[in-house]
CSV table of C-alpha atoms in Angstrom, one decimal:
chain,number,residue,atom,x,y,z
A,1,UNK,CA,46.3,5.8,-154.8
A,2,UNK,CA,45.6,2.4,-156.5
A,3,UNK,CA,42.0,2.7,-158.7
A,4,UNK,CA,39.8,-0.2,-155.8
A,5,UNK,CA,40.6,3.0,-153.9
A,6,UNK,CA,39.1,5.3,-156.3
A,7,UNK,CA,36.3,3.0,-156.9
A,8,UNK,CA,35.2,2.7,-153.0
A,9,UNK,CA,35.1,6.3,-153.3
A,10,UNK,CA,32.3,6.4,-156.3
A,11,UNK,CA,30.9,3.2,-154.2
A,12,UNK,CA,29.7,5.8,-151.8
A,13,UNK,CA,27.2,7.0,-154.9
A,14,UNK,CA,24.4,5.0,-154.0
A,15,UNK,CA,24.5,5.8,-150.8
A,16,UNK,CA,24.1,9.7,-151.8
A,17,UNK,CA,21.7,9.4,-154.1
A,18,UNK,CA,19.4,6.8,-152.1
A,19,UNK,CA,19.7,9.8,-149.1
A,20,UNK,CA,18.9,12.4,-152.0
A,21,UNK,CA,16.0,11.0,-153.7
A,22,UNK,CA,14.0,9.8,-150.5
A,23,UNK,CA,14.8,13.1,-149.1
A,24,UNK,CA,13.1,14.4,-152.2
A,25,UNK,CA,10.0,12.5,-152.4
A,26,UNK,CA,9.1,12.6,-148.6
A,27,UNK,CA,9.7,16.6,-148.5
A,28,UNK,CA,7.9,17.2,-151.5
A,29,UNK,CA,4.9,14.9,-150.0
A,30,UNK,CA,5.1,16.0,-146.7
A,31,UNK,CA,5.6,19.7,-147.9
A,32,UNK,CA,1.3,19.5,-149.7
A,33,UNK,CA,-0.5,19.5,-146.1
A,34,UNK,CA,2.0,22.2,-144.7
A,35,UNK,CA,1.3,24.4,-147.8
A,36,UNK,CA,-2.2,24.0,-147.1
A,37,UNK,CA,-2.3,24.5,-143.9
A,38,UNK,CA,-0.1,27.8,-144.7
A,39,UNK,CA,-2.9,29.1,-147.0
A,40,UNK,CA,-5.8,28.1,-144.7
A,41,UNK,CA,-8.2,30.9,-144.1
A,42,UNK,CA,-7.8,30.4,-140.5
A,43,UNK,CA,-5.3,32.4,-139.0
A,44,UNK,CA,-4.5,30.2,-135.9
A,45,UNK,CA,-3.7,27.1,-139.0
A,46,UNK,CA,-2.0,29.9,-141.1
A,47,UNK,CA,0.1,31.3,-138.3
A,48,UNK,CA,1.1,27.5,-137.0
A,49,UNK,CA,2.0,26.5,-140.4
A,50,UNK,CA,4.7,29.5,-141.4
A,51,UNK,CA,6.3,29.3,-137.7
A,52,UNK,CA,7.1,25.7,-138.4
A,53,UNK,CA,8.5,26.4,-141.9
A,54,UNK,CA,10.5,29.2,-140.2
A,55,UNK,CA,12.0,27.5,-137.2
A,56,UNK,CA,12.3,24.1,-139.3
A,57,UNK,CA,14.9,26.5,-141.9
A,58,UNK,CA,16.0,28.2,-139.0
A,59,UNK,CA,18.2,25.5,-138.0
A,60,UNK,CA,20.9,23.9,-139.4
A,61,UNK,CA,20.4,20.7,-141.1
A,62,UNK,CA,23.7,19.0,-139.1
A,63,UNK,CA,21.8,20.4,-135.8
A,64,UNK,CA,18.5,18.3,-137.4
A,65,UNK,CA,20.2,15.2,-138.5
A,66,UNK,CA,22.5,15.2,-134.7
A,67,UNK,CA,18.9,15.7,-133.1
A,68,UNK,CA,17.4,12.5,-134.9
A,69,UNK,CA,20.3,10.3,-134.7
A,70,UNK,CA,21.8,10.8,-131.3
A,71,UNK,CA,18.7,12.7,-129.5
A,72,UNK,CA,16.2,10.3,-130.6
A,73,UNK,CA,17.8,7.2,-128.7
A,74,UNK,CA,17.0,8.6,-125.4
A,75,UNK,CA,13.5,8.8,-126.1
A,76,UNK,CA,13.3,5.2,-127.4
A,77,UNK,CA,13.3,5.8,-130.5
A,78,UNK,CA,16.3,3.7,-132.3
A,79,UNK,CA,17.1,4.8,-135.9
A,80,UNK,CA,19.5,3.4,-138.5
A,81,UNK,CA,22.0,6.1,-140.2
A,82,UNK,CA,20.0,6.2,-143.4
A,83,UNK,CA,16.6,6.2,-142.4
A,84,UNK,CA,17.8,8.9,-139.8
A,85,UNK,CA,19.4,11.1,-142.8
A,86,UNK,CA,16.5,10.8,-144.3
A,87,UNK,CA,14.4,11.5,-141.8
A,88,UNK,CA,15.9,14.7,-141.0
A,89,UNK,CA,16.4,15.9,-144.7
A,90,UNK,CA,12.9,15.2,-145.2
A,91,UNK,CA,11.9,17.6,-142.3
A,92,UNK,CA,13.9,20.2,-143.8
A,93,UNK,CA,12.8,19.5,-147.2
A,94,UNK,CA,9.1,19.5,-146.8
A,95,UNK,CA,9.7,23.3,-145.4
A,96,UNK,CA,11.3,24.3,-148.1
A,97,UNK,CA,9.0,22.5,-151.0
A,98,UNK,CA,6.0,24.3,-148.8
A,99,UNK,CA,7.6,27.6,-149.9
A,100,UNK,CA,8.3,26.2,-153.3
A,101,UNK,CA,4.3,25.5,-153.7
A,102,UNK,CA,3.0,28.9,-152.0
A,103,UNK,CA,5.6,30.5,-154.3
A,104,UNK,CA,4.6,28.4,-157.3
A,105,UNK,CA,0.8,29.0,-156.4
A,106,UNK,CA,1.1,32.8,-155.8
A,107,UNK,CA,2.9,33.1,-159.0
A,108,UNK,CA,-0.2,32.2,-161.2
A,109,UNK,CA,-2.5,35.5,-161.5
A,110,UNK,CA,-5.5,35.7,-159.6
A,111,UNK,CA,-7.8,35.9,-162.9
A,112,UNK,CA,-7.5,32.0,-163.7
A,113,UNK,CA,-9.0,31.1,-160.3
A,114,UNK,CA,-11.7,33.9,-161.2
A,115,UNK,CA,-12.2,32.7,-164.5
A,116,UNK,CA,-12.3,28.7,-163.3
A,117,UNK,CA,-14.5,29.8,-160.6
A,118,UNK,CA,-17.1,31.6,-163.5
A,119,UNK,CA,-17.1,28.6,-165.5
A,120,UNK,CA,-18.3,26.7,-162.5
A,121,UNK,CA,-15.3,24.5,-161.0
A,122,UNK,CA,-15.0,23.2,-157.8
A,123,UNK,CA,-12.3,24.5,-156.1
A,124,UNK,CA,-10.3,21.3,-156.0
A,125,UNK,CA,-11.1,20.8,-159.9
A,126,UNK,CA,-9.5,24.7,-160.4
A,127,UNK,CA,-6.0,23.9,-158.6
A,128,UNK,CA,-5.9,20.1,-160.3
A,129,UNK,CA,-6.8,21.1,-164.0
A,130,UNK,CA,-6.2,24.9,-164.5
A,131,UNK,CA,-4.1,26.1,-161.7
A,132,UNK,CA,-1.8,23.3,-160.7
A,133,UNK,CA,-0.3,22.7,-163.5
A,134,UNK,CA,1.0,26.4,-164.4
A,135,UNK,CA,1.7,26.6,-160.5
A,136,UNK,CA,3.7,23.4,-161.2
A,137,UNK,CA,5.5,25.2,-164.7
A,138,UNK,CA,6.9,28.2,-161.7
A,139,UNK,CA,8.0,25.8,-159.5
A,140,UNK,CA,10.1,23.3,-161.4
A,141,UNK,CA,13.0,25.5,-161.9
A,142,UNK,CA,13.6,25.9,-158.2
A,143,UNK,CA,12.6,22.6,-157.5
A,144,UNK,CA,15.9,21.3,-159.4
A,145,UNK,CA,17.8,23.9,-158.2
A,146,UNK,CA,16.8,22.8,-154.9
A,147,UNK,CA,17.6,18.9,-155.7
A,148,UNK,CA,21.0,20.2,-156.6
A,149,UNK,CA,21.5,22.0,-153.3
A,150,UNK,CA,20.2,18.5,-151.5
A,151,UNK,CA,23.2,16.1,-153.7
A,152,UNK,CA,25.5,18.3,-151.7
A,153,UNK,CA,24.0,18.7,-148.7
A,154,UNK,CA,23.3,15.1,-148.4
A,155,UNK,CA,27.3,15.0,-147.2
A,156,UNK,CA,26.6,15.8,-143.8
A,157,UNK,CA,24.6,12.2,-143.8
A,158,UNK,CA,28.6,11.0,-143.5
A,159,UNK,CA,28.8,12.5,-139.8
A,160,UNK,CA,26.3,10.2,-138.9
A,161,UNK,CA,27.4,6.8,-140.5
A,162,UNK,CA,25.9,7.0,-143.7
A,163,UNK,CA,28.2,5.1,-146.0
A,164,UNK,CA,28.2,8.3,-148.9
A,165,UNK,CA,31.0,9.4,-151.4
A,166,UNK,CA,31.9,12.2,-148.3
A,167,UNK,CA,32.4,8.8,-146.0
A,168,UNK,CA,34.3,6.7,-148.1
A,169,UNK,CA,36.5,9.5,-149.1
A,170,UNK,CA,37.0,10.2,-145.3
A,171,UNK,CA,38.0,6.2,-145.0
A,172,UNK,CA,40.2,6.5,-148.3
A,173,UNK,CA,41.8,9.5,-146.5
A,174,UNK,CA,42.2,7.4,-143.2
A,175,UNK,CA,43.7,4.3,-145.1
A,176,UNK,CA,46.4,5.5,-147.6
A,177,UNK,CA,47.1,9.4,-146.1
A,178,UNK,CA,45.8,10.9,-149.5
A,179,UNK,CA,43.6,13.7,-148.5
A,180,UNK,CA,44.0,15.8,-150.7
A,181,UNK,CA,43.4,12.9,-153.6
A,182,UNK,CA,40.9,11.3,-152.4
A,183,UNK,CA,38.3,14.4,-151.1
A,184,UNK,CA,39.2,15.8,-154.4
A,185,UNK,CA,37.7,12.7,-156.0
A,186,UNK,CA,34.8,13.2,-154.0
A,187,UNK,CA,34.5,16.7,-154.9
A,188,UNK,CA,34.6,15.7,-159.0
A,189,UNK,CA,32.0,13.2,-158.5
A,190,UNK,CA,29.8,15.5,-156.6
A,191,UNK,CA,30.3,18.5,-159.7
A,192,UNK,CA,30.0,15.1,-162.1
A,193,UNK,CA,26.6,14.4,-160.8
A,194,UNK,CA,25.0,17.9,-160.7
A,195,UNK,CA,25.9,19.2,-164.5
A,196,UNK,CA,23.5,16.3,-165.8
A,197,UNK,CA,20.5,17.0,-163.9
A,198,UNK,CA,21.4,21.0,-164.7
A,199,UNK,CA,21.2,20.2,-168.0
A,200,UNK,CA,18.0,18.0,-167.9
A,201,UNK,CA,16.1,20.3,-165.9
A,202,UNK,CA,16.9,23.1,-168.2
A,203,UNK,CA,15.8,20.6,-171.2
A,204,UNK,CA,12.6,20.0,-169.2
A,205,UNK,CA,11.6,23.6,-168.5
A,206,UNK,CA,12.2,24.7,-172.1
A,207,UNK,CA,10.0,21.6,-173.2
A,208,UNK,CA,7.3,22.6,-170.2
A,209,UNK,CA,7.6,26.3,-171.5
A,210,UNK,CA,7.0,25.5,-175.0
A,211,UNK,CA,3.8,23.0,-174.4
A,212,UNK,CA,2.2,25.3,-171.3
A,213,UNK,CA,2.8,28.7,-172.7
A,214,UNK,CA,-0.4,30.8,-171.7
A,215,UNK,CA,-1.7,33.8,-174.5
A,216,UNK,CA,-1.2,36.8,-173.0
B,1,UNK,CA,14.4,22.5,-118.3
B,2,UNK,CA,16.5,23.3,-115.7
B,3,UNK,CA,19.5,21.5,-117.0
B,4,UNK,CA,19.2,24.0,-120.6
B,5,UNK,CA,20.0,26.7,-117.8
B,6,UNK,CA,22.9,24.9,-116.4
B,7,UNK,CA,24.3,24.0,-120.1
B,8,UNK,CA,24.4,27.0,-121.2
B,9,UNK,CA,27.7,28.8,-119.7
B,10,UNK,CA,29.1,25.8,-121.6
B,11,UNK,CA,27.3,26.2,-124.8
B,12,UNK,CA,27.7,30.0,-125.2
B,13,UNK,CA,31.9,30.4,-125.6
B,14,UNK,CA,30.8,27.8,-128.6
B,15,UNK,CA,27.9,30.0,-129.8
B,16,UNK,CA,30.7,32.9,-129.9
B,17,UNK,CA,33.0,31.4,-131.4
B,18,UNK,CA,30.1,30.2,-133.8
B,19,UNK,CA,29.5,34.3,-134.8
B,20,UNK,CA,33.1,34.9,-134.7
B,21,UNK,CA,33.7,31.8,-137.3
B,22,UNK,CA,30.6,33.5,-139.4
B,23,UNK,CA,31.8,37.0,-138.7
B,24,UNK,CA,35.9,35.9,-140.1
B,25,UNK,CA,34.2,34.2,-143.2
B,26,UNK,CA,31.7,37.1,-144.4
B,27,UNK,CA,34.8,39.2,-144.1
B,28,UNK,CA,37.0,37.6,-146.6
B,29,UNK,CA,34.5,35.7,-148.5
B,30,UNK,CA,32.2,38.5,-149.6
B,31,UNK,CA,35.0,40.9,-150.7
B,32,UNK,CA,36.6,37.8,-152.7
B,33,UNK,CA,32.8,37.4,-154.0
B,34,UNK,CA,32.8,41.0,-155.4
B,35,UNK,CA,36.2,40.3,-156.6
B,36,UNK,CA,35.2,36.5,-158.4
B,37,UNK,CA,32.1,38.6,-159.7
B,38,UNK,CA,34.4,41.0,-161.6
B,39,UNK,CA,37.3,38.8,-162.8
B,40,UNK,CA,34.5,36.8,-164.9
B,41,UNK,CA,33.8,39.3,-166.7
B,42,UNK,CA,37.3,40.9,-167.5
B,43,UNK,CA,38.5,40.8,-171.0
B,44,UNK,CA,41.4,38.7,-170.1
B,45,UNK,CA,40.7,35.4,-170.7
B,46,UNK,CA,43.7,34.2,-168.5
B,47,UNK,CA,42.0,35.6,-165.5
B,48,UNK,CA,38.3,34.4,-166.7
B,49,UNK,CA,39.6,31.0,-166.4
B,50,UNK,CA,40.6,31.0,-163.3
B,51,UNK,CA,37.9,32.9,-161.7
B,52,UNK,CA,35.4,30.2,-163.0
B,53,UNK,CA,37.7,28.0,-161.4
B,54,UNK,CA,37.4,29.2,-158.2
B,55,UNK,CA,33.8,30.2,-158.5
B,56,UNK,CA,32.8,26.6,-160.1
B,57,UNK,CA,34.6,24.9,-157.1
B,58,UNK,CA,33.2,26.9,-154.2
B,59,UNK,CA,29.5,26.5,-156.2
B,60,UNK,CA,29.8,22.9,-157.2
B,61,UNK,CA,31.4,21.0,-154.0
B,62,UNK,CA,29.7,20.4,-151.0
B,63,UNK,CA,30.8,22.9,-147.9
B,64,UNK,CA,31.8,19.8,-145.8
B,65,UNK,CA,33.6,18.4,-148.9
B,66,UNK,CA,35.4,21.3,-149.3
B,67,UNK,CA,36.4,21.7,-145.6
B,68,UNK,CA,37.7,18.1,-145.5
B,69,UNK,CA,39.6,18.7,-149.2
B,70,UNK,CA,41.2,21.7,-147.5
B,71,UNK,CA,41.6,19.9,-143.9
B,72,UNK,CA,43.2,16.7,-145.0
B,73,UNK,CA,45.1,18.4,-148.1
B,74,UNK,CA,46.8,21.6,-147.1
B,75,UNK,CA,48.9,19.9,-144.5
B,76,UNK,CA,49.9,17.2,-147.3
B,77,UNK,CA,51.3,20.3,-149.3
B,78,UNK,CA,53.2,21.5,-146.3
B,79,UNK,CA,50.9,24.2,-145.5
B,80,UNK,CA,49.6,23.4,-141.4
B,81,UNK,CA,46.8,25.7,-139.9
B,82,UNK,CA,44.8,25.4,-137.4
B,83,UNK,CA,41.4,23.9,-137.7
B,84,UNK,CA,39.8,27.2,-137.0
B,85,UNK,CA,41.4,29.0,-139.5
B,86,UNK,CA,41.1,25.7,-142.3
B,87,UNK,CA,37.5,26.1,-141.6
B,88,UNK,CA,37.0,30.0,-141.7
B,89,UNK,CA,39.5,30.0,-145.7
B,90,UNK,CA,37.4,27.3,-146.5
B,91,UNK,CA,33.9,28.9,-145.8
B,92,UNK,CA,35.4,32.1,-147.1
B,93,UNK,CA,36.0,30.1,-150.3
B,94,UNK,CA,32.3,28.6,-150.1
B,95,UNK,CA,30.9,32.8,-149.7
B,96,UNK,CA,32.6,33.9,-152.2
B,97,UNK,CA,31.7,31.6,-155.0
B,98,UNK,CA,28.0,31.8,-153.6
B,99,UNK,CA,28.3,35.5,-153.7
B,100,UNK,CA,29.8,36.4,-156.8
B,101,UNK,CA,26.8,34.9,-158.5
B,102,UNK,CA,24.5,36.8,-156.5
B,103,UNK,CA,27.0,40.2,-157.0
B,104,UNK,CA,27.1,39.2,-161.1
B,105,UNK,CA,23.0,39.9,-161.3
B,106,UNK,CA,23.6,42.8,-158.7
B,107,UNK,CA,25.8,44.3,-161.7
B,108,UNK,CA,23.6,42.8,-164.2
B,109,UNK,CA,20.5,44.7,-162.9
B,110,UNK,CA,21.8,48.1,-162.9
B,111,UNK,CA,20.1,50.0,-166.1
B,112,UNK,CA,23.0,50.2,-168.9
B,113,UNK,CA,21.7,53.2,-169.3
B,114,UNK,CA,23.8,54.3,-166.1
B,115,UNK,CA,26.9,53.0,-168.0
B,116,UNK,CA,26.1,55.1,-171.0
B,117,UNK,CA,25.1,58.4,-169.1
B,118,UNK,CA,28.3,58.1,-166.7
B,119,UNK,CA,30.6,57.7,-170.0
B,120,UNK,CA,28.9,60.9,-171.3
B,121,UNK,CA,30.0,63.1,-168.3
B,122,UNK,CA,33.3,61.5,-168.6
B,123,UNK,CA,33.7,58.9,-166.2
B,124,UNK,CA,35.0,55.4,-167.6
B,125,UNK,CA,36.2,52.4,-166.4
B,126,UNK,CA,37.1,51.8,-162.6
B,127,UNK,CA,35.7,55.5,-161.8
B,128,UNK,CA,32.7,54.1,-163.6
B,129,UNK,CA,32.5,51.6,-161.7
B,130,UNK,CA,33.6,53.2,-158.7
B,131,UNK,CA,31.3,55.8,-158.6
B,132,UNK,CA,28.6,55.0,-160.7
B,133,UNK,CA,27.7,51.2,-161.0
B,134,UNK,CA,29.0,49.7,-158.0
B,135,UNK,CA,26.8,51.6,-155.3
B,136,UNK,CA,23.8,50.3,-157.1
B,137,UNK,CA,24.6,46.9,-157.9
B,138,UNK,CA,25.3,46.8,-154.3
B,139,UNK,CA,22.3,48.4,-153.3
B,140,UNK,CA,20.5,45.8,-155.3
B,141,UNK,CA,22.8,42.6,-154.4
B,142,UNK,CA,21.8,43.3,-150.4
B,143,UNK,CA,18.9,41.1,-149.9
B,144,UNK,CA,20.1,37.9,-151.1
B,145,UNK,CA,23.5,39.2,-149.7
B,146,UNK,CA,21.9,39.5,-146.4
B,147,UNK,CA,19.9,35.6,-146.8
B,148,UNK,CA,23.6,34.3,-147.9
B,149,UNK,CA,24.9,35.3,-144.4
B,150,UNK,CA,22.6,33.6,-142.3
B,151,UNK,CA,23.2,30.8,-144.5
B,152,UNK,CA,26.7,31.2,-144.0
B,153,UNK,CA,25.8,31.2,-140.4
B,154,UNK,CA,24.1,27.9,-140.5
B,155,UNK,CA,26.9,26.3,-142.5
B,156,UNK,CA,29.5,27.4,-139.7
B,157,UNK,CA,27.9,24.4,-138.2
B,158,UNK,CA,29.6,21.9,-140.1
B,159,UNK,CA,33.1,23.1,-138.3
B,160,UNK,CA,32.3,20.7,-135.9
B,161,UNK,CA,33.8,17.9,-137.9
B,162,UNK,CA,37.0,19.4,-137.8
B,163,UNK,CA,36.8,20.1,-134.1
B,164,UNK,CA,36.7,24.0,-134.3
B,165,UNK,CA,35.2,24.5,-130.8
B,166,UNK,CA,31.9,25.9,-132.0
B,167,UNK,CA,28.3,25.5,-130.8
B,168,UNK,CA,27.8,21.8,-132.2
B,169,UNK,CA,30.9,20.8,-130.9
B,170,UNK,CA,29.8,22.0,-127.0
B,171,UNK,CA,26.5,20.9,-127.4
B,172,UNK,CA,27.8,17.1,-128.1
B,173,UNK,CA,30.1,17.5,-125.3
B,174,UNK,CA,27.8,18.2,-123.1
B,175,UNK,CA,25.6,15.5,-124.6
B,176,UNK,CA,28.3,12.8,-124.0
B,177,UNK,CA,28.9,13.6,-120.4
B,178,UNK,CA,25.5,13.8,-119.9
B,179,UNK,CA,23.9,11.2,-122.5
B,180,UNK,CA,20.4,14.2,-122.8
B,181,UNK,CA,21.3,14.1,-126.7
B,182,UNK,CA,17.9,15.5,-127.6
B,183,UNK,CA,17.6,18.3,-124.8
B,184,UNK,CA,20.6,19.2,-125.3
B,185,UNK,CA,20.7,19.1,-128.9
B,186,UNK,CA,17.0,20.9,-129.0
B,187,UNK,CA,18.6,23.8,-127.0
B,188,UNK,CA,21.5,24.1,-129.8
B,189,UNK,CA,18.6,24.7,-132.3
B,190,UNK,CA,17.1,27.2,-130.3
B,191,UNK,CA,19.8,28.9,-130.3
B,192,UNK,CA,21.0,28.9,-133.8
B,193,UNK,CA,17.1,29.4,-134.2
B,194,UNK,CA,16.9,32.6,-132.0
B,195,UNK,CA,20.0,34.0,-133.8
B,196,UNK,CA,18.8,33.0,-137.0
B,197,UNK,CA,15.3,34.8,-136.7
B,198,UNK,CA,16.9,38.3,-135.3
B,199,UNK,CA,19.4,38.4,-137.8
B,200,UNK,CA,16.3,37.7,-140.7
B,201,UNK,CA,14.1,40.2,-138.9
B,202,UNK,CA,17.2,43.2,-139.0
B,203,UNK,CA,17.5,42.2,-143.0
B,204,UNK,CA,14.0,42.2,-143.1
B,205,UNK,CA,14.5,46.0,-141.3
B,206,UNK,CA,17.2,46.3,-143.6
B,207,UNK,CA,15.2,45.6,-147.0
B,208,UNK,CA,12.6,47.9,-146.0
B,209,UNK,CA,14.9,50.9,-145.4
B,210,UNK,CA,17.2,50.3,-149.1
B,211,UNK,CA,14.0,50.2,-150.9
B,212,UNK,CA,12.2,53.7,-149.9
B,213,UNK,CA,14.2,55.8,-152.5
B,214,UNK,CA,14.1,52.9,-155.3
C-alpha cells in the first residue's frame, strides 16, 4: 500500500472529528431542557421527558441515523450526509448528556441546596453559583468517557456517505484489495486519537478535584 | 399503519436472526471476557501482554471498524467465513474486551478479606477462586453485565453492513421496494425498542432479586 494511500485514510479525520464535536455540542445543549423537563415537578413533564430518553437509547444509533438520512426524504425533508450524522448523533446524544446532568445533579447532597436556599438564593443563582459547578465536577468524568464512546461511534456516519477514516478505509480497501491494511490503519488512528483526550481528561479532573474540593 | 402489519412477516426472520446474532455473541464473548479478565492479572507476563492486546483492541476500535478489519482481512489470510459468522467472532471479540473490564471490578469488589479467610480453611488458588471469589464477583459484575447485553443487542445492528440478514437489512429491503424509508425504518425502532425495554425491565427484575441477600 503506497503512503497517498495511507494518507487518504487519516484524510478521513476531519470528517470524524467534525461529526464528533457537533454531535457533542448539540447533545450537550439540547440535553439542558430535557434534563429540566425530567426534574419538573409535574409528573405529566417528568414522565414525557424519561420516556423520550428511554426510547431515544433504546434504539440503535445506525437505526437513527438510516431513519434521518433515507426516512426523512419522503417527508421532504432533504439532508446532506454530515448534517444528517449529526443530526442523529445529536438526538442520541442529548439523551444521554440529560442522564449525565440528572446524575451529575443528584450526585451533589441535598444540604447545599438547603444551605443556598437559607442564605437566601434564588433558585436559579443556587444551581449557577453553588450547585452547578460541583454537579459539573461529577459529571466531567463520564462526559469524556462518553466523547470517547462517540469518536468511535461516529463510524457508522460512513454507512451513510460521510467521508470519515471508516469510509476512506472502506475505499482504500475497494481500490488496492488491502483489507486487512488498510481497516487496520483505521483502527490505529481511532486508538491514536482516544489515548490523548484519556489523558487530558484525566489531567483535567485531577486539576478540577484539586481547585473544587468541598471540606467535609 | 396498515402496511407496518403487512411488513412485518418480512421483518421478523430478520429480528430472529437479530437475537440469534446477539444470542451467538454473549456466548463466546462473555466467557472470553471472564477469561481476558483473568489473564491480566496472571503472573506471567507473556500472557498479560497479550491479553491487553486483545482487550485494548476490542476496547479501543470502533465495532464496525472491527467487523470490516475482520471482514475484509480474514479472507486475505486465507481464512473464508461467512458473513454471519465474521460478524458474530467479531462482536464476540467486541463483548469480551467490554466485559472483562466490567468482570476485573466484579473481582476487584469482592472484600480481600474473602481471599484471606478462604486461604485460612485451606482453599487456594483456582478452588479459591472457584468456590470462593468467583460466585461473588459474578454476583456483583451482573448489572452492568446485564446493560452490556442489550448493548450488545443494539450493536448487532451494524451487521447489516456485511449483509448478515438481520433486522436492518429487511427493514431497508423492504424500504427499497417500497421507497416508505421512514415507516418502515420507524417500525425497525419499535422493535429493537420493544425488545430493548423487556429485556431492561427483566434485568431491572433481575437486579432486584441478586440484591435481597447482599
Amino acid at each position: 500500500m503506497s503512503p497517498q494511500v495511507a494518507l487518504q485514510i487519516l484524510s478521513g479525520l476531519g470528517m470524524t472529528l467534525a461529526v464528533t464535536a457537533l454531535s457533542l455540542v448539540f447533545g450537550a445543549v439540547a440535553g439542558l431542557p430535557l434534563v429540566a423537563a425530567r426534574r419538573s415537578s409535574w409528573p405529566p413533564l417528568a414522565l414525557a421527558a424519561r420516556a423520550l430518553i428511554d426510547v431515544v437509547r433504546a434504539i440503535p444509533p445506525i437505526t437513527w441515523l438510516f431513519m434521518i438520512f433515507f426516512g426523512l426524504p419522503t417527508i421532504g425533508v432533504n439532508l446532506e450526509p454530515l448534517p444528517a450524522a449529526v443530526a442523529g448523533f445529536s438526538v442520541i446524544a442529548s439523551a444521554y448528556f440529560a442522564e449525565m446532568y440528572r446524575s451529575g445533579l443528584l450526585g451533589v447532597e441535598r444540604g447545599q441546596w438547603e444551605a443556598a436556599t437559607a442564605l437566601g438564593m434564588s433558585r436559579w443563582t443556587q444551581l449557577r453559583c453553588i450547585v452547578g459547578p460541583q454537579a459539573f465536577k461529577i459529571l466531567l468524568p463520564a462526559t469524556a468517557a462518553y466523547a470517547i464512546a462517540l469518536i468511535k461511534d461516529s463510524a457508522l456516519a460512513s454507512t451513510i456517505g460521510v467521508q470519515d477514516i471508516t469510509y476512506q478505509a472502506g475505499l482504500a480497501s475497494r481500490q488496492t484489495h488491502e483489507g486487512l491494511l488498510a481497516f487496520a490503519i483505521a483502527g490505529a488512528i481511532y486508538i491514536a486519537v482516544s489515548v490523548p483526550l484519556a489523558l487530558a481528561a484525566r489531567r483535567v479532573d485531577a486539576g478540577l478535584r484539586q481547585r473544587l474540593e468541598v471540606a467535609a | 399503519m396498515s402496511d407496518w402489519l403487512t411488513w412485518l412477516p418480512q421483518m421478523l426472520p430478520g429480528l430472529r436472526v437479530s437475537i440469534l446474532l446477539t444470542a451467538l455473541c454473549l456466548a463466546l464473548g462473555l466467557p472470553l471476557g471472564l477469561v481476558l479478565a483473568l489473564a491480566v492479572q496472571t503472573r506471567s507476563r507473556l500472557v498479560r501482554v497479550v491479553a491487553l492486546v486483545v482487550v485494548e483492541i476490542g476496547r479501543g476500535l470502533p465495532a464496525l471498524v472491527l467487523l470490516y478489519l475482520l471482514y475484509f482481512g480474514l479472507p486475505e489470510v486465507g481464512v473464508t467465513l461467512s458473513a454471519f459468522v465474521t460478524a458474530v467472532i467479531s462482536l464476540a471479540w467486541t463483548t469480551g474486551a467490554y466485559s472483562s473490564e466490567l468482570f476485573r471490578s466484579g473481582l476487584g469488589a469482592v472484600p480481600h478479606g474473602q481471599r484471606e479467610a478462604a486461604a485460612v480453611c485451606g482453599l487456594t488458588g483456582w478452588t479459591a477462586m472457584r468456590h470462593v471469589i468467583l460466585p461473588q464477583a459474578l454476583r456483583i459484575s451482573v448489572p452492568p453485565l446485564s446493560g452490556l447485553s442489550v448493548t450488545i443487542f443494539q450493536a448487532s445492528s451494524l451487521a447489516f453492513v456485511i449483509a448478515v440478514p438481520e433486522l436492518m437489512s429487511r427493514a431497508y429491503a423492504v424500504g427499497s421496494t417500497s421507497f416508505r424509508y421512514l415507516s418502515v425504518f420507524a417500525l425497525t425502532a419499535v422493535l429493537y425498542g420493544l425488545v430493548t425495554v423487556a429485556a431492561l425491565a427483566l434485568v431491572g427484575l433481575l437486579e432486584r432479586r441478586l440484591s435481597r441477600h447482599l
